[in-house]
mmCIF file of C-alpha atoms in Angstrom:
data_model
loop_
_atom_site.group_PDB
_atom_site.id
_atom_site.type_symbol
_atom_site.label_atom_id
_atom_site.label_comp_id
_atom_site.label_asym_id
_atom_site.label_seq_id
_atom_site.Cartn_x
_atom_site.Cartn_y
_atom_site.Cartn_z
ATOM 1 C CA UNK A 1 -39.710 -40.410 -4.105
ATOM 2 C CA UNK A 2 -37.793 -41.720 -6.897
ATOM 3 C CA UNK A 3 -34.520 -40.082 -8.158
ATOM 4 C CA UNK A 4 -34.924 -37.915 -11.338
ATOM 5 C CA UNK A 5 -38.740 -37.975 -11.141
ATOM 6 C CA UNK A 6 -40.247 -34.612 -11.896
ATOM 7 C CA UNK A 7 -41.801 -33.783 -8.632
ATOM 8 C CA UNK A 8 -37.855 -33.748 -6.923
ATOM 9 C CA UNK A 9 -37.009 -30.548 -6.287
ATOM 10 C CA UNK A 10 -32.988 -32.181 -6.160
ATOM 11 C CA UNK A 11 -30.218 -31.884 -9.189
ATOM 12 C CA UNK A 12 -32.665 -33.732 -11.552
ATOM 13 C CA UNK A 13 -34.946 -31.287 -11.659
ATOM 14 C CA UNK A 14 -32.644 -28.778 -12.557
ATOM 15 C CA UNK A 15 -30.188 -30.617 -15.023
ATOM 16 C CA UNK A 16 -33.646 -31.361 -17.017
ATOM 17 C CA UNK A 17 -34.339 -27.161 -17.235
ATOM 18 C CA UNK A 18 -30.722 -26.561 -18.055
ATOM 19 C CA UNK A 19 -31.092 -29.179 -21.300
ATOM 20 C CA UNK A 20 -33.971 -27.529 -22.096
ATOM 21 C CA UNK A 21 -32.719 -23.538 -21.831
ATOM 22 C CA UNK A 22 -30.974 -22.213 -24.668
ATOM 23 C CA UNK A 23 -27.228 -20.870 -24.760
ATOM 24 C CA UNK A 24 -28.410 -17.438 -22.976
ATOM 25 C CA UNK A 25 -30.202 -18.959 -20.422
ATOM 26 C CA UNK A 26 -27.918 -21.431 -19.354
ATOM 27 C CA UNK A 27 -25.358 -19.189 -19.058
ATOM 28 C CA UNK A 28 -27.656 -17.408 -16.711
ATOM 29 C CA UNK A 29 -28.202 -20.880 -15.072
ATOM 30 C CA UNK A 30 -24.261 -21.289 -14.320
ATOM 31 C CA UNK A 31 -24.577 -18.426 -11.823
ATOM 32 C CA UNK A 32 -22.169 -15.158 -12.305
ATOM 33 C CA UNK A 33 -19.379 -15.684 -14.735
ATOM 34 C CA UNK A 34 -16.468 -14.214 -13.434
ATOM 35 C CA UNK A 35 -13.864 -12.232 -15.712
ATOM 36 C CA UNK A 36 -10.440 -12.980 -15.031
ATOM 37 C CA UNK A 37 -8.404 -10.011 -14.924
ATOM 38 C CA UNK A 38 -6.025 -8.488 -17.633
ATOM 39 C CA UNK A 39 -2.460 -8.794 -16.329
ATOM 40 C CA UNK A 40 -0.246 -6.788 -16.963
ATOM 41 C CA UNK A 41 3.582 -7.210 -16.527
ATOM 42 C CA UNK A 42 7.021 -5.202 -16.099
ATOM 43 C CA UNK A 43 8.631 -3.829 -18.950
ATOM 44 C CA UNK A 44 12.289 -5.396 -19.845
ATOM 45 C CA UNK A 45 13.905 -2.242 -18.740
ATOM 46 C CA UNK A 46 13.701 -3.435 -15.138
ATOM 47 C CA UNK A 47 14.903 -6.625 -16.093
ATOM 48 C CA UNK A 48 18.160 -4.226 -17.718
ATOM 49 C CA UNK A 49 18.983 -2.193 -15.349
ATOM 50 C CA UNK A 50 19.158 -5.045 -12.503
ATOM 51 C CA UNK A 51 21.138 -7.348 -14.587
ATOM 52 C CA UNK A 52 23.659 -4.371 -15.651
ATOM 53 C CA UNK A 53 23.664 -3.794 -11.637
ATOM 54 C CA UNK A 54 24.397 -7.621 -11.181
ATOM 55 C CA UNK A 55 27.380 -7.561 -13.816
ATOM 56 C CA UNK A 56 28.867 -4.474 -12.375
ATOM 57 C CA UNK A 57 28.881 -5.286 -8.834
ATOM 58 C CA UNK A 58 29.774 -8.896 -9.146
ATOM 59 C CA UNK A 59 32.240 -7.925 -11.890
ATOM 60 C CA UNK A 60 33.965 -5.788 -9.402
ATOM 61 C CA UNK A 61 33.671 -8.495 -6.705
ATOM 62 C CA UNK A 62 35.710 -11.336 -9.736
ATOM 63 C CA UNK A 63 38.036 -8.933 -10.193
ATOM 64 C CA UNK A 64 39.263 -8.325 -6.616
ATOM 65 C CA UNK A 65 39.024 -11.955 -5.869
ATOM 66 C CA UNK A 66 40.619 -12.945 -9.016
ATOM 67 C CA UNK A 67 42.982 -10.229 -9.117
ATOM 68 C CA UNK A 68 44.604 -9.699 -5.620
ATOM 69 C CA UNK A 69 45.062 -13.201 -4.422
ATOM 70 C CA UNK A 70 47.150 -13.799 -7.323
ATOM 71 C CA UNK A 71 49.576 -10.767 -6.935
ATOM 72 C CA UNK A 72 49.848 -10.981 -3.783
ATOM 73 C CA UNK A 73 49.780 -15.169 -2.183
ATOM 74 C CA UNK A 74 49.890 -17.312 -5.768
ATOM 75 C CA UNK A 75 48.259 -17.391 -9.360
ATOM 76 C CA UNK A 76 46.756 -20.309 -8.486
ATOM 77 C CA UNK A 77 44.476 -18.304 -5.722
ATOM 78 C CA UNK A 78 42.999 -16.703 -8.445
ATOM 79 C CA UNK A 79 40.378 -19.642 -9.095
ATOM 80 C CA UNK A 80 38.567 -17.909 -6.519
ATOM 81 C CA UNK A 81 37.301 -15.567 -9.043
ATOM 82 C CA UNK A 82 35.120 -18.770 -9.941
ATOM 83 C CA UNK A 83 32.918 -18.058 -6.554
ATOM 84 C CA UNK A 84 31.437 -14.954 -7.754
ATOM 85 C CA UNK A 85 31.439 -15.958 -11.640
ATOM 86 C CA UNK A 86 29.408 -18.508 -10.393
ATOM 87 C CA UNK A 87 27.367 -16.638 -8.413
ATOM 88 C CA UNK A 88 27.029 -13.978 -11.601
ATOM 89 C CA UNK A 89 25.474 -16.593 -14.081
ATOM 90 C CA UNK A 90 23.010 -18.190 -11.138
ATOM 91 C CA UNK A 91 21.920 -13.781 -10.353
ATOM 92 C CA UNK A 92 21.284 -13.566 -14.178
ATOM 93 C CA UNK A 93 19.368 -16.923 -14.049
ATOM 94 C CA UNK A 94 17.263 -15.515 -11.159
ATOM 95 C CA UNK A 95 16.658 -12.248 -11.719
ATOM 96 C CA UNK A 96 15.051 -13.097 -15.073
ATOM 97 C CA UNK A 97 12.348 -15.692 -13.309
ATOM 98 C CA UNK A 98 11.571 -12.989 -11.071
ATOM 99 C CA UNK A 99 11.154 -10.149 -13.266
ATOM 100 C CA UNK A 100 8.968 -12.827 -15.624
ATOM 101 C CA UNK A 101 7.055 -13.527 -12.057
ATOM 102 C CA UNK A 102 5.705 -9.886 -11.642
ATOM 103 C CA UNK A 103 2.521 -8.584 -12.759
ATOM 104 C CA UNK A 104 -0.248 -6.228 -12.036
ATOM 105 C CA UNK A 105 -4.291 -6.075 -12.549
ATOM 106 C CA UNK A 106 -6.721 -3.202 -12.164
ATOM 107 C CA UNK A 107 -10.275 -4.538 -12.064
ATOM 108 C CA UNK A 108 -13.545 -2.951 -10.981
ATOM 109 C CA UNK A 109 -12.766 -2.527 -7.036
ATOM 110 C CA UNK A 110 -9.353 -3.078 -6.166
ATOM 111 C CA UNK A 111 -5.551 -3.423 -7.961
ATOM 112 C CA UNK A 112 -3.955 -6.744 -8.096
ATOM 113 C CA UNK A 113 -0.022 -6.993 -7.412
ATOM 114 C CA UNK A 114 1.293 -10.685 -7.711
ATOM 115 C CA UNK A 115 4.961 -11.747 -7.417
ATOM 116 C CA UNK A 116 7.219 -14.574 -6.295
ATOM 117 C CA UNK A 117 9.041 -17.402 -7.788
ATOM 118 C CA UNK A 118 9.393 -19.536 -5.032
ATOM 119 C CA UNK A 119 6.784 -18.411 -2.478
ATOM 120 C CA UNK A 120 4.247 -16.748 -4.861
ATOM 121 C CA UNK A 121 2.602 -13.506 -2.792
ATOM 122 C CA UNK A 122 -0.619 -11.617 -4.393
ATOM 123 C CA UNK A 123 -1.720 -8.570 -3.055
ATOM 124 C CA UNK A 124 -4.900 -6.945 -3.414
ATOM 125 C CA UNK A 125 -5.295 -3.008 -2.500
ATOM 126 C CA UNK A 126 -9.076 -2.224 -2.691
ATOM 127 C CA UNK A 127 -9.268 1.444 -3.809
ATOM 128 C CA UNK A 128 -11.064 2.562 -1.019
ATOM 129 C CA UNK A 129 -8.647 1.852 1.312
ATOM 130 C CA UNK A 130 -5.813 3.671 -0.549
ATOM 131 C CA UNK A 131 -4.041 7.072 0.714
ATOM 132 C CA UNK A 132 -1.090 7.895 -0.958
ATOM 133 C CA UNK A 133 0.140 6.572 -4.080
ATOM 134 C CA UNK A 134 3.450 7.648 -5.004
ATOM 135 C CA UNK A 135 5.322 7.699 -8.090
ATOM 136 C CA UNK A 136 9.340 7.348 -7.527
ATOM 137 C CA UNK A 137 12.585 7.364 -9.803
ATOM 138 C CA UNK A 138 15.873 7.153 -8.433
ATOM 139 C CA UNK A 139 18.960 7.624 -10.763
ATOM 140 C CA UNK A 140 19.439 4.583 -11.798
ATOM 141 C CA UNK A 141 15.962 3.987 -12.541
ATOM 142 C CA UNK A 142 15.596 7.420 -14.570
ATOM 143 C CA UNK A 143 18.916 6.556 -16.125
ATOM 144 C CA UNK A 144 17.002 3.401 -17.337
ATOM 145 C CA UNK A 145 13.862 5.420 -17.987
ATOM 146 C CA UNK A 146 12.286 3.634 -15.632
ATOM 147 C CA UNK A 147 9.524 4.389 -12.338
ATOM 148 C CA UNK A 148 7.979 2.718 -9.056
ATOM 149 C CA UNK A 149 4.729 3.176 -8.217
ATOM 150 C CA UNK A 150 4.225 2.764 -4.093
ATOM 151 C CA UNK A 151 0.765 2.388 -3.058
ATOM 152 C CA UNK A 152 -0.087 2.902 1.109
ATOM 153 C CA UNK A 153 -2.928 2.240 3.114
ATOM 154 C CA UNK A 154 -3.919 2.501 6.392
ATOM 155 C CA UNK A 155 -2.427 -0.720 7.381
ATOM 156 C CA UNK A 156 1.385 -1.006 6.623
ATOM 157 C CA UNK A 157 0.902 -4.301 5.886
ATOM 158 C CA UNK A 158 -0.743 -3.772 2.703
ATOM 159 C CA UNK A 159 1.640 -0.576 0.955
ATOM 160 C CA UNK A 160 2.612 -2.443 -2.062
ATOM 161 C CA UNK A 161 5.292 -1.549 -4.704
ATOM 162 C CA UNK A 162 5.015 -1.840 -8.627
ATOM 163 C CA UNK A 163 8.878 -1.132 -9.552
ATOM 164 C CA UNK A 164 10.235 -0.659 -13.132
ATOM 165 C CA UNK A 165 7.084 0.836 -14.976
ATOM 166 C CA UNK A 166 7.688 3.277 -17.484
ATOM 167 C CA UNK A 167 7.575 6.701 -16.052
ATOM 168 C CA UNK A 168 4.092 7.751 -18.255
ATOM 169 C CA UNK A 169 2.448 4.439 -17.101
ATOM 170 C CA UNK A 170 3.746 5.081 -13.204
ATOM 171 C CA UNK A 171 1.556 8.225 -13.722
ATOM 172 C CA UNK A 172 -1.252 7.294 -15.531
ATOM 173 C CA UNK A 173 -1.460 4.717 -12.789
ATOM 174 C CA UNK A 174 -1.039 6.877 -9.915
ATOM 175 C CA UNK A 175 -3.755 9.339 -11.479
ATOM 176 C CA UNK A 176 -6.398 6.667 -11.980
ATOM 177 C CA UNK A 177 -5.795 5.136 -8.787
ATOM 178 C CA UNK A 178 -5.960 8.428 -7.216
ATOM 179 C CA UNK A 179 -9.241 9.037 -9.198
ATOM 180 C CA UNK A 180 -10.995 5.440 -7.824
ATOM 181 C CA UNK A 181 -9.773 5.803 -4.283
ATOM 182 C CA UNK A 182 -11.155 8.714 -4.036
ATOM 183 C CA UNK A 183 -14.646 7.651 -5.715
ATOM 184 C CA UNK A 184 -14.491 4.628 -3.525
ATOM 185 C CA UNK A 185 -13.535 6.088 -0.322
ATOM 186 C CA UNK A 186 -16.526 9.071 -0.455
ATOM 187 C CA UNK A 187 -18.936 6.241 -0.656
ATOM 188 C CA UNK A 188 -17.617 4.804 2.216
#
């Protein structure tokens, strides 16, 4: 049998249909197009109130190391306040690629949760599997007007964490989450 003739039932055959099908059927050709999912990421308030943490603690940390070797050995020991400045502008570096790294889908049958610089980590939480979702503030975060949502399954592996949402989008997620895992989970 010769290659391309009309009789092979091969790649020929079916490159020679798909020239001849119009846009609508050679999409139906390509087999099921698959939607990529709408991302969606933290709001800068997160990215705020860790950096404000990073200055304050690390600001402390200058001072003391600036500060108290100098009164009490020589000024000259107070060039180790250059450690944790150091340290400060490499935090503020880092904590903005990792905030910028964060980001969240809901599509049809499960939430997506991907993170990581470095080591990138995606996590996907079908909704049937879901028990608890949680919404949580602590006082820094409702200082910042800010809210985590905490998702847990039956496998501890798989809780995942959405941190620094804004408080009405931490609920609005945790009520349609509730909603699908619930849907999903009767059908199971």
């Amino acid at each position: 049998m010769e290659t391309g003739s009309p009789d092979d039932p091969g790649t020929a055959g079916a490159t020679r249909a798909a020239d001849r099908a119009g846009p609508a059927d050679q999409a139906s050709l390509a087999g099921p197009v698959r939607e990529e999912p709408m991302w969606a990421g933290l709001p800068p308030g997160l990215l705020r109130m860790r950096r404000l943490l990073l200055v304050v603690w690390l600001g402390l940390l200058t001072l003391a190391a600036g500060v108290l070797p100098a009164l009490f050995l020589a000024p000259l020991w107070a060039a180790l306040a250059l450690l944790p400045l150091a340290l400060l502008a490499w935090g503020w570096v880092m904590l903005g690629r990792n905030w910028r790294s964060w980001r969240y889908a809901e599509r049809a049958d499960d939430l997506l949760i991907s993170r990581g610089v470095l080591w990138r980590e995606e996590t996907v939480v079908p909704y049937g599997r879901m028990q608890l979702v949680e919404v949580t503030s602590g006082p820094v975060e409702r200082h910042f007007g800010l809210a985590s949502v905490q998702l847990h399954t039956a496998a501890a592996a798989t809780d995942a964490t959405i941190p620094g949402l804004d408080p009405a989008e931490a609920e609005r997620l945790r009520d349609r989450l509730t909603e699908l895992g619930e849907a999903r989970s009767a059908g199971l």
